[in-house]
Amino acid sequence: MSTDAADLPLEDRARLLTGADFWTTAAAPGVPSIVLTDGPHGVRRQLGASDHLGLNASAPATCFPPAVAVGSSWNPEVARRIGEAVAVEGRALGVSVILGPGVNIKRHPLCGRNFEYYSEDPLLAGALGAALVQGQQSRGAGASVKHFALNNQETERMRVSVDADPRTVREIYLPAFERIVREAAPATVMCSYNRIGGVYASQNHWLLTSLLREEWAYEGLVVSDWGAVHDPVAAVRAGLDLEMPHGPTSTERVLAAVAAGDLDEGTVTRAAQRVIDLARWAPSDDEPAPDLEAHHRLAREVAAECAVLLRNEHAALPLGAGSGSVAVIGELARTPRYQGGGSSHINATRVDVPLDEIVARAGELGIPTEFAAGYTLDGDDAGHGDDHALHAEAIGAAARAGTAVIFAGLTEAEESEGFDRPDLRIASRQVDLIRAVAAAASRSVVVLVGGGVVELESWHDEVDAILEAFLLGQGGGAAIADLLFGLAEPSGRLAETIPRTIEQTPAFGNFPGELGTVRYGEGLLVGYRWYTTRGITPRYPFGHGLSYTDVVVDDLAVAVTGPDTATARVRVRNTGDRAGKHVVQLYVGGEAGPVFRPRRSLAAFRKVALGPGESTTVELDLPRRAFAYWDARRNDWVVAGGAYRIEVGRSSEDIDGAAQIELDGDVIVERLDMDSTIAEWAAHPVAGEGFRAALTGSVGGMSVDQLLELAGSMPLGKALDMLPGPAGAEARAGLEAAIAAQ
């Protein structure tokens, strides 16, 4: 039975609101201390020296694919299974709450922590995050959705102030959090470091109380990011329950504020009760040992579903007997990069090395292999004396091989939590190597590794195939080999756009901000919304990904199911001779209503598996929110009546079919006054007909429509002021009576 916080002395209640040490909560009579630790794609349980940047050692745990890869799976089931496995390992290590998932939007491709986030799209991020939380908590470990909110860069992350308009905040940066809170009820929500409109998230009453608790009805605990609290009294007053790690003076400051009447004691009691209730996630003393071999097999399986085949000219992949010998080139094949740096860095139980796995698969098929490092990973792009020798060795291996497989990408020194990348490029030594090897080899395949997208323009057209592996976790090496040799089918789709240049990106000029503030000047046009709306062609669009089989999508039909809802049905056929998976992507657009809308917004998706020659019909619901916009005047969601365009595509640019529907939308009767414009009076559903009739014949030879075009934007009161003699006063009196009658 849970302890009642009201029965504890005030001092004990106040002490519960800050951690006992780096990873544990404080104890009180009848209240156990519990452990919170980093995740979300594995358990970073530090049993010795503690830190929040992954500097000190942690207990071995399975490193599953990070969010950058899971996002590209477009499969909530992948996220759910990872969550389940992580929970089992966490409980076995004595952990109650595993911190994650991170669902911040990838506003800019240079964010150093993008590897820890799912997507540039809130619908996709929310679906995957909710699935992970549900899976993790179903196996008894609490989750902590983070970083709440508008934490979309590492530069000045602990103090930068975000300036974003309310509609952008609601439609882009909050929906993933809202979905997870409403559908998955995470044990905790972690507030971010940054400020929002000048107010730190940790002490932002609108964010933590008005929005999270009152509007979204969240009942769990709000925890700070480690070191995010600046004023513990203001934080508790705003709705923060638990400051982590230990705040050395926080308890005393809270007690002093209560004594002075600056902080209500009931607020302290409610926060303490949430800390007490969090203990329900505490593991038992005899948790079963996890099956680490089974978890490694799972890590391999899900990794194969996350990689994205970007390019495959001349059917260069999959490799087979007809591919000839294979030259594996690049130190990243032998010294793999499979996870990001910082607080989510996992001490993997084992690591599948891509080179070893490729050699093994090739050996099973009787295909000779050769390896050449090609470059070093020392971080010095200027090179060393042996670089020329490594380069020459790689070119020679490529010339002798039927196919050269080049591993390239970003090292941990080039991207990590704590800093943003300076540009989109990979090291010039790698670019030079790719181009030289491609020129020497009969066929060339590039495997890209890293936590973020990179610029491809300097070498893209010179290679035959590109497999975007991102970071695939400890089983990634085996997954890459299986994909290269066709033992697994590529089914990943980009969860973020790959631009041609950094200047092409939506937030260029507004990232990472200046003088302590970052302005989200691109508004709603984040990611693919920018490219599709502005007619800019990126290198690879959101949702793009190739397969080894052929899929046809047709027969789109959309039925209106209510004033603000619809259902879409589409046929998906595998016309190839291999099994495969396809992601059905449904986008909504249109110009209904009084607001600007992006050309396309993802409204629904589903990943389907099809055998050779198999077909299926996919039905997707389009709920109210698929059509709604945030009306800042009403502080609510509104669906405008009118026409909407529904498109099914295999990416945000590659559209298979389209349909148009008409929705009734919300019937909104605006309250009119003298500040309302002439056009607003004329269009009003109640007063409009009479107002237009009164205008008829009173505007000389001008029609009512001509008058509205000329003066429709003028406030009615101003127009009446300009009428000569008593006419204006008489008209004003009549209209004021109409206003009073509303």
XYZ file of C-alpha atoms in Angstrom:
742
model
C 0.000 0.000 0.000
C 1.394 3.383 -0.997
C 2.314 5.844 1.718
C 0.112 8.926 1.970
C 2.346 11.964 1.540
C 0.104 14.008 3.830
C 1.096 11.728 6.719
C 4.783 12.601 6.358
C 6.408 15.585 8.063
C 6.812 18.551 5.718
C 10.597 18.172 5.815
C 10.347 14.603 4.496
C 7.929 15.681 1.778
C 10.290 18.433 0.664
C 13.262 16.058 0.714
C 11.458 13.703 -1.694
C 11.386 16.406 -4.363
C 15.097 16.158 -5.122
C 17.280 13.131 -5.806
C 19.363 11.417 -3.159
C 22.288 11.136 -5.561
C 22.926 11.008 -9.284
C 20.557 8.159 -10.154
C 18.351 7.489 -7.131
C 15.417 9.192 -5.474
C 15.383 10.073 -1.796
C 13.882 7.713 0.770
C 11.487 8.555 3.599
C 9.661 6.514 6.260
C 7.677 3.946 4.287
C 9.026 5.296 0.992
C 11.806 3.335 -0.766
C 14.481 4.895 -2.930
C 14.323 3.864 -6.589
C 16.714 4.051 -9.548
C 16.208 6.058 -12.712
C 18.765 5.573 -15.483
C 19.413 6.394 -19.103
C 17.905 4.621 -22.101
C 16.010 4.324 -24.357
C 17.588 1.804 -26.781
C 19.329 -0.004 -23.953
C 20.034 0.305 -20.237
C 22.938 2.535 -19.183
C 23.188 1.401 -15.572
C 26.238 2.919 -13.919
C 27.260 0.999 -10.811
C 30.367 3.082 -10.113
C 31.148 6.706 -10.948
C 28.114 8.525 -12.361
C 27.636 11.086 -15.102
C 25.043 12.139 -17.677
C 27.315 12.212 -20.730
C 28.269 8.533 -21.018
C 31.822 9.118 -19.796
C 31.997 6.456 -17.075
C 31.498 2.720 -17.370
C 28.104 1.047 -17.184
C 26.887 -2.530 -16.818
C 26.651 -4.608 -20.001
C 23.271 -4.391 -21.746
C 21.878 -5.045 -25.206
C 22.308 -2.051 -27.493
C 19.261 -1.984 -29.736
C 18.987 0.347 -32.744
C 18.741 3.977 -31.598
C 15.738 6.118 -32.503
C 17.303 7.407 -35.734
C 17.111 3.851 -37.053
C 13.804 2.900 -35.465
C 12.254 5.980 -37.050
C 13.213 4.625 -40.451
C 11.492 1.330 -39.708
C 8.113 3.109 -39.801
C 6.984 0.184 -37.666
C 5.552 0.711 -34.164
C 5.933 -3.017 -33.548
C 9.718 -2.622 -33.782
C 9.616 0.117 -31.149
C 7.295 -1.909 -28.911
C 9.519 -5.017 -28.981
C 12.603 -2.954 -28.172
C 10.749 -1.380 -25.249
C 9.775 -4.787 -23.882
C 13.317 -6.135 -24.025
C 14.861 -3.012 -22.507
C 12.398 -3.212 -19.610
C 13.352 -6.800 -18.833
C 17.050 -5.914 -18.737
C 16.394 -2.761 -16.738
C 14.477 -4.555 -14.016
C 17.182 -7.214 -13.797
C 19.681 -4.382 -13.190
C 17.542 -2.892 -10.431
C 16.162 -0.001 -12.485
C 12.634 1.335 -12.006
C 12.476 4.041 -14.686
C 14.415 3.978 -17.963
C 14.723 7.470 -19.388
C 13.231 7.649 -22.860
C 11.997 7.813 -25.526
C 13.185 11.108 -26.971
C 10.539 12.442 -29.347
C 11.837 15.902 -30.144
C 11.358 16.878 -33.774
C 14.345 16.907 -36.119
C 14.038 20.567 -36.950
C 17.514 20.786 -38.439
C 19.806 18.036 -39.776
C 22.821 19.344 -37.847
C 21.359 18.778 -34.378
C 23.965 16.689 -32.586
C 21.351 14.595 -30.829
C 19.240 13.700 -33.858
C 20.364 10.083 -33.467
C 18.221 9.950 -30.314
C 15.057 11.231 -32.021
C 12.729 9.491 -34.443
C 11.676 11.895 -37.145
C 11.012 15.342 -38.561
C 7.304 14.445 -38.518
C 5.226 14.525 -35.304
C 2.762 11.806 -36.335
C 5.510 9.278 -36.997
C 7.461 10.249 -33.876
C 4.356 9.996 -31.713
C 3.320 6.593 -33.025
C 6.770 5.090 -32.459
C 7.245 6.755 -29.079
C 3.855 5.584 -27.821
C 4.630 2.020 -28.919
C 7.977 2.002 -27.112
C 6.412 3.346 -23.902
C 3.595 0.804 -24.053
C 6.033 -2.043 -24.647
C 8.435 -0.961 -21.930
C 5.780 -0.345 -19.297
C 3.971 -3.595 -20.138
C 7.082 -5.368 -18.828
C 7.252 -3.343 -15.643
C 9.742 -0.532 -16.251
C 8.538 3.052 -16.199
C 9.285 5.331 -19.145
C 10.210 9.005 -19.320
C 9.172 10.775 -22.512
C 11.607 13.602 -23.221
C 12.696 16.384 -23.659
C 9.577 18.432 -22.948
C 9.570 20.682 -24.938
C 11.027 22.521 -27.970
C 14.486 21.053 -27.361
C 15.711 20.786 -30.948
C 19.407 21.627 -30.771
C 22.452 21.106 -28.593
C 23.989 24.561 -29.035
C 23.284 26.540 -25.833
C 20.833 23.791 -24.933
C 20.905 24.588 -21.213
C 19.825 28.188 -21.630
C 18.736 29.056 -25.166
C 15.255 30.583 -25.404
C 12.940 29.325 -28.149
C 10.743 31.837 -29.975
C 7.965 29.989 -31.829
C 4.395 30.944 -32.668
C 1.557 29.047 -30.933
C 0.290 27.306 -34.048
C 3.730 25.946 -34.910
C 4.244 24.761 -31.340
C 0.909 22.964 -31.309
C 1.013 21.416 -34.781
C 4.690 20.438 -34.998
C 6.458 20.261 -31.634
C 3.796 19.062 -29.175
C 1.707 16.348 -30.929
C 4.198 13.510 -30.312
C 4.265 14.294 -26.594
C 0.491 14.649 -26.481
C -0.105 11.299 -28.148
C 2.247 9.475 -25.809
C 0.734 11.119 -22.731
C -2.842 10.378 -23.783
C -2.339 6.878 -25.239
C 0.561 5.399 -23.275
C 0.458 7.184 -19.872
C 4.242 7.310 -19.345
C 5.412 7.015 -15.755
C 7.283 10.283 -16.096
C 7.671 13.242 -18.421
C 11.121 14.850 -18.460
C 11.299 18.607 -18.889
C 13.996 20.022 -21.128
C 16.887 22.385 -20.376
C 15.932 25.237 -22.674
C 13.744 28.249 -22.129
C 10.451 28.821 -23.934
C 9.645 32.462 -24.465
C 12.283 33.330 -21.896
C 11.010 30.917 -19.191
C 12.945 27.757 -18.362
C 10.969 24.605 -19.123
C 11.633 23.413 -15.568
C 9.655 26.345 -14.145
C 7.164 26.928 -16.963
C 3.679 26.747 -15.434
C 1.932 26.817 -18.805
C 3.969 23.840 -20.028
C 3.973 21.650 -16.923
C 0.576 22.432 -15.453
C -1.818 24.261 -17.793
C -0.954 22.126 -20.812
C 0.363 18.832 -19.448
C -1.872 18.304 -16.439
C -4.990 20.362 -17.042
C -5.404 20.039 -20.813
C -3.833 16.635 -21.428
C -4.930 15.196 -18.035
C -1.493 13.777 -17.255
C -1.354 12.083 -13.850
C 2.247 10.888 -13.723
C 5.428 12.502 -12.443
C 7.344 15.371 -14.028
C 11.112 14.988 -13.628
C 13.784 17.457 -14.628
C 16.509 16.726 -17.079
C 19.705 16.308 -15.108
C 20.705 19.785 -13.936
C 17.773 21.590 -15.589
C 16.440 23.218 -12.410
C 17.522 26.807 -11.745
C 15.020 27.816 -9.072
C 13.619 24.822 -7.152
C 10.795 26.818 -5.613
C 9.647 28.203 -8.981
C 9.976 24.697 -10.463
C 7.743 23.079 -7.817
C 5.240 25.916 -8.127
C 5.152 25.431 -11.924
C 4.448 21.700 -11.692
C 7.833 19.954 -11.491
C 7.779 17.027 -9.040
C 11.315 15.663 -8.978
C 14.600 17.515 -9.451
C 17.461 15.318 -10.627
C 20.142 14.799 -9.634
C 20.476 15.946 -6.020
C 19.927 19.663 -5.496
C 22.194 20.520 -2.528
C 20.050 23.422 -1.247
C 16.701 22.630 -2.829
C 15.040 21.089 0.232
C 15.955 24.034 2.428
C 14.759 26.535 -0.163
C 11.422 24.756 -0.562
C 10.895 24.644 3.223
C 11.771 28.323 3.551
C 9.325 29.245 0.763
C 6.499 27.327 2.466
C 7.294 29.007 5.782
C 7.263 32.441 4.120
C 3.978 31.767 2.366
C 5.604 31.894 -1.084
C 4.839 28.240 -1.840
C 1.631 26.427 -0.986
C 2.181 23.382 1.204
C -0.458 21.487 -0.745
C 1.664 21.847 -3.885
C 4.594 20.209 -2.065
C 2.332 17.414 -0.822
C 0.988 16.663 -4.309
C 4.487 16.533 -5.800
C 5.740 14.305 -2.978
C 2.813 11.934 -3.529
C 3.801 11.526 -7.178
C 7.365 10.666 -6.127
C 5.984 8.129 -3.652
C 3.699 6.630 -6.308
C 6.630 6.229 -8.698
C 7.905 3.442 -6.451
C 5.253 1.165 -7.951
C 7.746 0.604 -10.773
C 10.397 -0.767 -8.412
C 11.706 -4.197 -9.473
C 11.685 -7.138 -7.097
C 14.787 -8.575 -5.478
C 14.569 -11.749 -7.562
C 14.055 -10.470 -11.100
C 14.843 -13.183 -13.667
C 18.033 -12.828 -15.679
C 17.322 -11.651 -19.218
C 17.985 -13.940 -22.162
C 20.774 -11.871 -23.691
C 21.214 -14.244 -26.629
C 17.550 -13.858 -27.534
C 17.863 -10.102 -27.161
C 20.869 -10.063 -29.466
C 18.875 -11.981 -32.066
C 16.103 -9.420 -31.668
C 18.616 -6.593 -32.097
C 19.739 -8.178 -35.374
C 16.189 -8.736 -36.586
C 14.894 -5.225 -35.985
C 18.100 -3.635 -37.297
C 17.479 -5.194 -40.709
C 14.093 -3.450 -40.844
C 15.598 -0.024 -40.155
C 18.176 0.444 -42.911
C 17.111 2.400 -46.007
C 18.142 1.473 -49.538
C 18.482 4.910 -51.116
C 19.871 4.022 -54.537
C 20.253 0.791 -56.505
C 21.270 1.437 -60.106
C 21.713 -1.530 -62.427
C 20.477 -3.864 -59.633
C 23.863 -3.645 -57.959
C 22.245 -5.126 -54.857
C 21.689 -7.720 -53.618
C 25.115 -9.247 -53.958
C 25.311 -12.789 -55.253
C 27.377 -15.158 -57.293
C 27.072 -12.839 -60.292
C 28.574 -9.957 -58.334
C 32.051 -11.446 -58.489
C 34.489 -11.031 -55.624
C 33.756 -8.389 -53.006
C 36.157 -5.752 -51.735
C 35.109 -4.371 -48.346
C 36.611 -0.928 -47.937
C 36.613 1.493 -45.046
C 37.751 1.352 -41.428
C 34.121 1.752 -40.318
C 33.520 -1.790 -41.587
C 36.153 -3.146 -39.183
C 35.641 -0.646 -36.355
C 31.889 -0.193 -36.484
C 29.846 2.788 -35.378
C 26.536 1.476 -34.101
C 25.259 3.983 -31.515
C 25.426 7.651 -30.567
C 27.578 9.407 -28.005
C 26.498 10.853 -24.685
C 23.947 9.838 -22.094
C 22.461 7.017 -24.185
C 25.800 5.280 -24.790
C 25.303 1.577 -24.006
C 27.957 -0.920 -22.934
C 26.924 -3.538 -25.495
C 26.926 -7.214 -24.537
C 28.500 -8.042 -27.909
C 28.892 -6.362 -31.282
C 28.468 -7.847 -34.741
C 31.287 -6.436 -36.875
C 30.149 -5.711 -40.465
C 33.416 -6.906 -42.007
C 33.268 -10.254 -40.208
C 29.613 -10.750 -41.099
C 30.139 -9.886 -44.779
C 33.073 -12.280 -45.008
C 30.962 -15.008 -43.401
C 28.002 -14.516 -45.766
C 30.286 -14.348 -48.791
C 32.057 -17.500 -47.664
C 28.754 -19.377 -47.492
C 28.177 -18.416 -51.132
C 31.727 -19.162 -52.234
C 32.445 -15.474 -52.973
C 36.036 -14.299 -52.369
C 36.475 -11.172 -50.238
C 39.240 -8.687 -49.589
C 39.485 -5.843 -47.056
C 41.228 -2.485 -47.236
C 40.919 0.129 -44.471
C 41.163 3.068 -46.886
C 41.289 5.679 -44.110
C 41.823 6.055 -40.380
C 39.360 7.214 -37.723
C 41.694 9.552 -35.886
C 39.544 12.604 -36.657
C 42.307 14.514 -38.416
C 40.916 15.202 -41.871
C 44.226 16.648 -42.987
C 45.586 13.130 -43.088
C 48.826 11.443 -42.166
C 51.702 9.944 -44.046
C 50.097 6.516 -44.296
C 46.810 7.827 -45.761
C 48.180 7.660 -49.298
C 49.185 4.067 -48.766
C 45.753 3.146 -47.360
C 44.103 4.958 -50.246
C 46.189 3.168 -52.849
C 45.565 -0.195 -51.198
C 41.806 0.386 -51.334
C 41.869 1.371 -55.023
C 43.827 -1.758 -55.826
C 41.348 -3.954 -53.969
C 38.445 -2.271 -55.761
C 40.022 -2.785 -59.165
C 40.454 -6.504 -58.488
C 36.883 -7.001 -57.205
C 33.599 -7.419 -58.962
C 31.914 -5.192 -56.388
C 33.390 -2.715 -53.930
C 31.430 -2.101 -50.726
C 32.590 1.142 -49.128
C 31.753 2.001 -45.515
C 31.674 5.734 -44.862
C 30.000 8.208 -42.553
C 30.320 10.027 -39.262
C 32.478 9.129 -36.294
C 31.458 9.660 -32.680
C 33.900 12.556 -32.497
C 31.867 14.282 -35.235
C 28.422 13.976 -33.628
C 27.265 13.484 -30.068
C 25.034 14.824 -27.377
C 26.385 18.176 -26.221
C 27.217 19.820 -29.552
C 25.749 20.342 -33.003
C 27.517 19.389 -36.210
C 29.174 22.270 -38.100
C 28.110 21.069 -41.562
C 26.564 18.205 -43.532
C 29.809 16.838 -44.920
C 31.625 13.628 -44.167
C 35.420 13.755 -43.987
C 37.056 14.732 -47.263
C 39.368 11.717 -47.029
C 36.258 9.534 -47.200
C 34.784 11.485 -50.106
C 38.046 11.191 -52.045
C 38.140 7.479 -51.325
C 34.542 6.898 -52.462
C 35.164 8.660 -55.763
C 38.448 6.873 -56.420
C 37.049 3.456 -55.548
C 33.932 4.038 -57.644
C 36.125 4.919 -60.611
C 38.222 1.782 -60.166
C 35.492 -0.751 -59.372
C 33.114 -2.481 -61.762
C 30.299 -1.850 -59.297
C 30.330 0.240 -56.130
C 28.072 0.234 -53.099
C 28.285 2.756 -50.267
C 27.090 1.864 -46.769
C 26.521 5.046 -44.769
C 26.746 4.997 -40.984
C 26.027 7.822 -38.574
C 23.334 9.405 -36.472
C 22.270 12.037 -38.976
C 21.879 12.634 -42.668
C 24.894 13.803 -44.664
C 25.457 15.604 -47.945
C 25.752 13.178 -50.881
C 26.168 15.542 -53.824
C 29.943 15.332 -54.168
C 29.882 11.596 -54.962
C 26.276 10.406 -55.293
C 26.117 9.949 -59.063
C 29.415 8.060 -59.205
C 28.283 5.019 -57.185
C 25.756 2.338 -58.068
C 24.033 1.785 -54.740
C 23.691 3.473 -51.358
C 22.489 1.749 -48.200
C 21.736 4.251 -45.424
C 22.379 2.239 -42.275
C 22.338 5.118 -39.770
C 23.155 3.526 -36.371
C 21.804 0.000 -36.068
C 22.844 -1.124 -32.598
C 24.966 -4.118 -31.697
C 23.305 -6.404 -34.257
C 23.779 -3.942 -37.088
C 26.780 -5.673 -38.620
C 24.834 -8.865 -39.240
C 21.820 -6.899 -40.480
C 23.942 -4.991 -43.001
C 25.460 -8.208 -44.320
C 22.036 -9.826 -44.642
C 20.720 -6.808 -46.539
C 23.713 -6.651 -48.875
C 23.390 -10.333 -49.808
C 19.601 -10.343 -50.023
C 19.066 -12.553 -46.992
C 16.904 -9.743 -45.638
C 14.726 -7.327 -47.571
C 15.364 -3.590 -47.278
C 12.159 -2.048 -45.970
C 13.296 1.111 -44.181
C 11.957 4.479 -45.292
C 13.496 7.843 -44.513
C 12.023 9.490 -41.429
C 13.813 12.706 -42.374
C 14.646 14.489 -45.605
C 18.142 14.322 -47.087
C 18.802 17.804 -48.524
C 21.179 18.634 -51.325
C 22.848 21.476 -49.424
C 22.594 23.010 -45.985
C 21.368 26.238 -47.586
C 18.347 24.306 -48.869
C 17.133 23.363 -45.383
C 14.079 25.037 -43.789
C 15.795 26.501 -40.730
C 18.833 27.837 -42.558
C 19.532 31.258 -41.055
C 17.438 30.420 -37.984
C 19.674 27.706 -36.507
C 21.133 27.600 -33.908
C 20.076 31.163 -33.093
C 21.963 34.130 -31.734
C 22.322 36.139 -28.553
C 20.606 33.493 -26.458
C 17.480 33.100 -28.624
C 16.577 30.788 -31.492
C 13.663 31.849 -33.689
C 11.633 29.134 -35.381
C 11.134 31.348 -38.408
C 10.210 28.510 -40.760
C 7.010 28.027 -38.774
C 5.017 24.979 -39.874
C 7.349 24.254 -42.782
C 9.584 21.787 -40.970
C 11.230 19.006 -42.957
C 9.284 17.707 -45.939
C 6.545 20.294 -45.410
C 9.106 22.904 -46.498
C 10.278 21.051 -49.602
C 6.850 20.051 -50.907
C 5.237 23.426 -50.205
C 8.017 25.481 -51.750
C 8.608 23.147 -54.680
C 12.218 22.407 -53.697
C 13.596 19.019 -54.699
C 15.835 17.465 -52.022
C 18.310 14.705 -52.743
C 15.975 12.155 -51.117
C 12.522 12.982 -49.759
C 10.918 12.005 -46.494
C 9.458 8.514 -46.772
C 11.805 7.385 -49.560
C 13.221 3.886 -49.626
C 13.746 1.165 -52.220
C 13.142 -2.573 -52.075
C 14.361 -5.662 -53.900
C 10.815 -6.336 -55.076
C 8.238 -4.284 -56.986
C 5.101 -2.898 -55.373
C 2.087 -1.299 -57.051
C -0.299 0.903 -55.064
C -3.648 1.767 -56.634
C -7.424 1.988 -56.201
C -7.370 4.788 -53.643
C -10.877 5.442 -52.325
C -11.758 7.884 -49.566
C -15.077 7.928 -47.732
C -16.256 10.757 -45.490
C -17.375 9.270 -42.162
C -18.403 12.419 -40.307
C -18.232 16.190 -40.405
C -14.503 16.066 -39.666
C -13.379 12.469 -40.310
C -12.783 10.110 -43.218
C -11.462 6.659 -44.073
C -9.111 5.817 -46.935
C -8.756 2.460 -48.614
C -5.984 1.474 -51.020
C -4.785 -1.705 -52.721
C -1.141 -2.759 -52.385
C 0.274 -5.441 -54.710
C 3.668 -7.111 -54.663
C 4.301 -7.723 -58.360
C 7.841 -8.979 -57.846
C 9.237 -12.419 -57.140
C 10.530 -11.690 -53.634
C 8.747 -11.106 -50.337
C 8.919 -7.549 -49.100
C 7.407 -4.821 -46.978
C 5.876 -1.570 -48.126
C 4.958 1.566 -46.175
C 1.632 3.074 -47.214
C 1.872 6.812 -46.561
C -1.251 8.952 -46.532
C -0.935 12.729 -46.822
C -3.544 15.478 -46.399
C -3.481 18.891 -48.050
C -5.802 21.569 -49.290
C -6.721 25.185 -48.776
C -9.813 24.895 -46.598
C -10.195 27.501 -43.905
C -8.681 30.899 -43.170
C -5.125 29.680 -42.471
C -2.038 28.738 -44.456
C -1.479 25.003 -44.825
C 1.569 23.012 -45.927
C 1.241 21.294 -49.299
C 1.285 17.872 -47.625
C 1.138 16.641 -44.045
C 1.443 12.985 -43.078
C -1.949 11.885 -41.763
C -1.684 8.083 -41.510
C 0.667 5.240 -42.400
C 0.988 1.497 -42.192
C 3.734 -0.972 -42.994
C 2.505 -4.139 -44.700
C 4.311 -7.401 -45.478
C 3.574 -9.115 -48.797
C 4.728 -12.365 -50.302
C 5.595 -12.655 -53.997
C 2.492 -11.879 -56.063
C 0.434 -11.139 -52.951
C -1.948 -8.200 -52.634
C -3.869 -6.670 -49.767
C -6.256 -3.836 -49.110
C -5.162 -1.343 -46.496
C -7.711 0.801 -44.691
C -6.556 3.871 -42.787
C -8.646 6.137 -40.605
C -8.298 9.883 -40.921
C -9.390 11.301 -37.566
C -10.340 14.871 -36.782
C -6.768 15.906 -36.061
C -5.715 14.892 -39.577
C -7.639 17.932 -40.843
C -7.470 20.313 -37.880
C -5.407 23.441 -37.411
C -4.630 25.205 -34.141
C -6.666 28.390 -33.788
C -4.664 30.633 -31.465
C -7.615 32.988 -31.029
C -9.820 30.238 -29.636
C -6.973 28.286 -28.065
C -8.424 25.151 -29.639
C -8.328 22.818 -32.626
C -10.595 23.722 -35.537
C -11.581 21.783 -38.651
C -12.601 24.147 -41.416
C -15.341 23.136 -43.789
C -14.294 22.703 -47.411
C -12.232 20.614 -49.797
C -9.310 18.443 -48.731
C -6.862 16.566 -50.931
C -5.939 13.026 -49.848
C -2.805 11.529 -51.426
C -1.211 8.117 -51.063
C 2.498 7.981 -51.750
C 5.677 6.016 -51.350
C 7.338 9.233 -50.203
C 6.377 12.871 -49.685
C 7.322 13.480 -53.332
C 6.375 10.203 -55.054
C 2.561 10.114 -55.075
C 0.676 7.024 -56.282
C -2.844 8.401 -56.211
C -5.052 11.261 -55.046
C -8.659 11.948 -54.143
C -10.615 14.984 -52.979
C -13.269 15.107 -50.295
C -15.551 17.763 -48.829
C -15.903 18.078 -45.067
C -18.541 20.066 -43.230
C -16.026 20.901 -40.519
C -16.847 22.951 -37.462
C -19.721 25.404 -37.522
C -18.287 28.498 -35.883
C -20.374 31.595 -35.385
C -18.041 34.499 -34.798
C -19.143 37.256 -32.453
C -19.282 40.487 -34.423
C -18.434 43.985 -33.243
C -17.398 47.310 -34.733
C -13.832 46.054 -35.108
C -15.018 43.204 -37.348
C -14.325 43.880 -40.999
C -16.942 44.523 -43.664
C -16.048 41.133 -45.187
C -16.549 39.375 -41.854
C -19.994 40.982 -41.465
C -20.945 39.990 -45.010
C -19.821 36.355 -44.545
C -21.403 35.856 -41.122
C -23.748 32.813 -41.102
C -26.414 34.679 -39.079
C -26.056 38.403 -39.752
C -24.478 38.160 -43.194
C -27.576 37.887 -45.342
C -29.218 40.940 -43.800
C -25.975 42.899 -43.904
C -25.459 42.210 -47.617
C -29.075 43.152 -48.294
C -28.550 46.472 -46.487
C -25.492 47.145 -48.643
C -27.374 46.495 -51.879
C -28.383 49.745 -53.487
C -26.394 51.848 -51.022
C -23.051 51.746 -52.803
C -23.776 53.669 -55.969
C -23.169 51.741 -59.147
C -20.832 49.317 -57.403
C -21.910 45.737 -56.714
C -21.654 44.296 -53.220
C -18.886 41.944 -54.373
C -16.930 44.853 -55.819
C -17.309 46.746 -52.552
C -16.078 43.753 -50.580
C -13.056 43.424 -52.835
C -12.257 47.095 -52.422
C -13.059 47.649 -48.748
C -13.714 44.227 -47.258
C -10.682 44.442 -44.941
C -11.851 47.732 -43.382
C -13.251 47.529 -39.818
C -16.946 48.369 -39.995
C -16.701 51.041 -37.323
C -14.119 52.923 -39.358
C -16.307 52.695 -42.460
C -19.279 54.140 -40.595
C -17.173 57.004 -39.309
C -16.620 58.021 -42.916
C -20.306 58.184 -43.876
C -21.558 61.795 -44.295
C -24.231 63.417 -42.112
C -26.598 61.395 -39.938
C -26.342 58.278 -42.130
C -23.346 56.969 -40.251
C -24.971 57.479 -36.843
C -28.178 55.795 -37.965
C -26.343 52.828 -39.432
C -24.189 52.529 -36.326
C -27.247 52.503 -34.075
C -28.869 49.732 -36.088
C -25.742 47.625 -36.143
C -25.057 48.134 -32.449
C -28.527 46.767 -31.797
C -27.655 43.725 -33.901
C -24.411 43.287 -31.955
C -26.246 43.463 -28.626
C -28.708 40.824 -29.819
C -25.975 38.222 -30.447
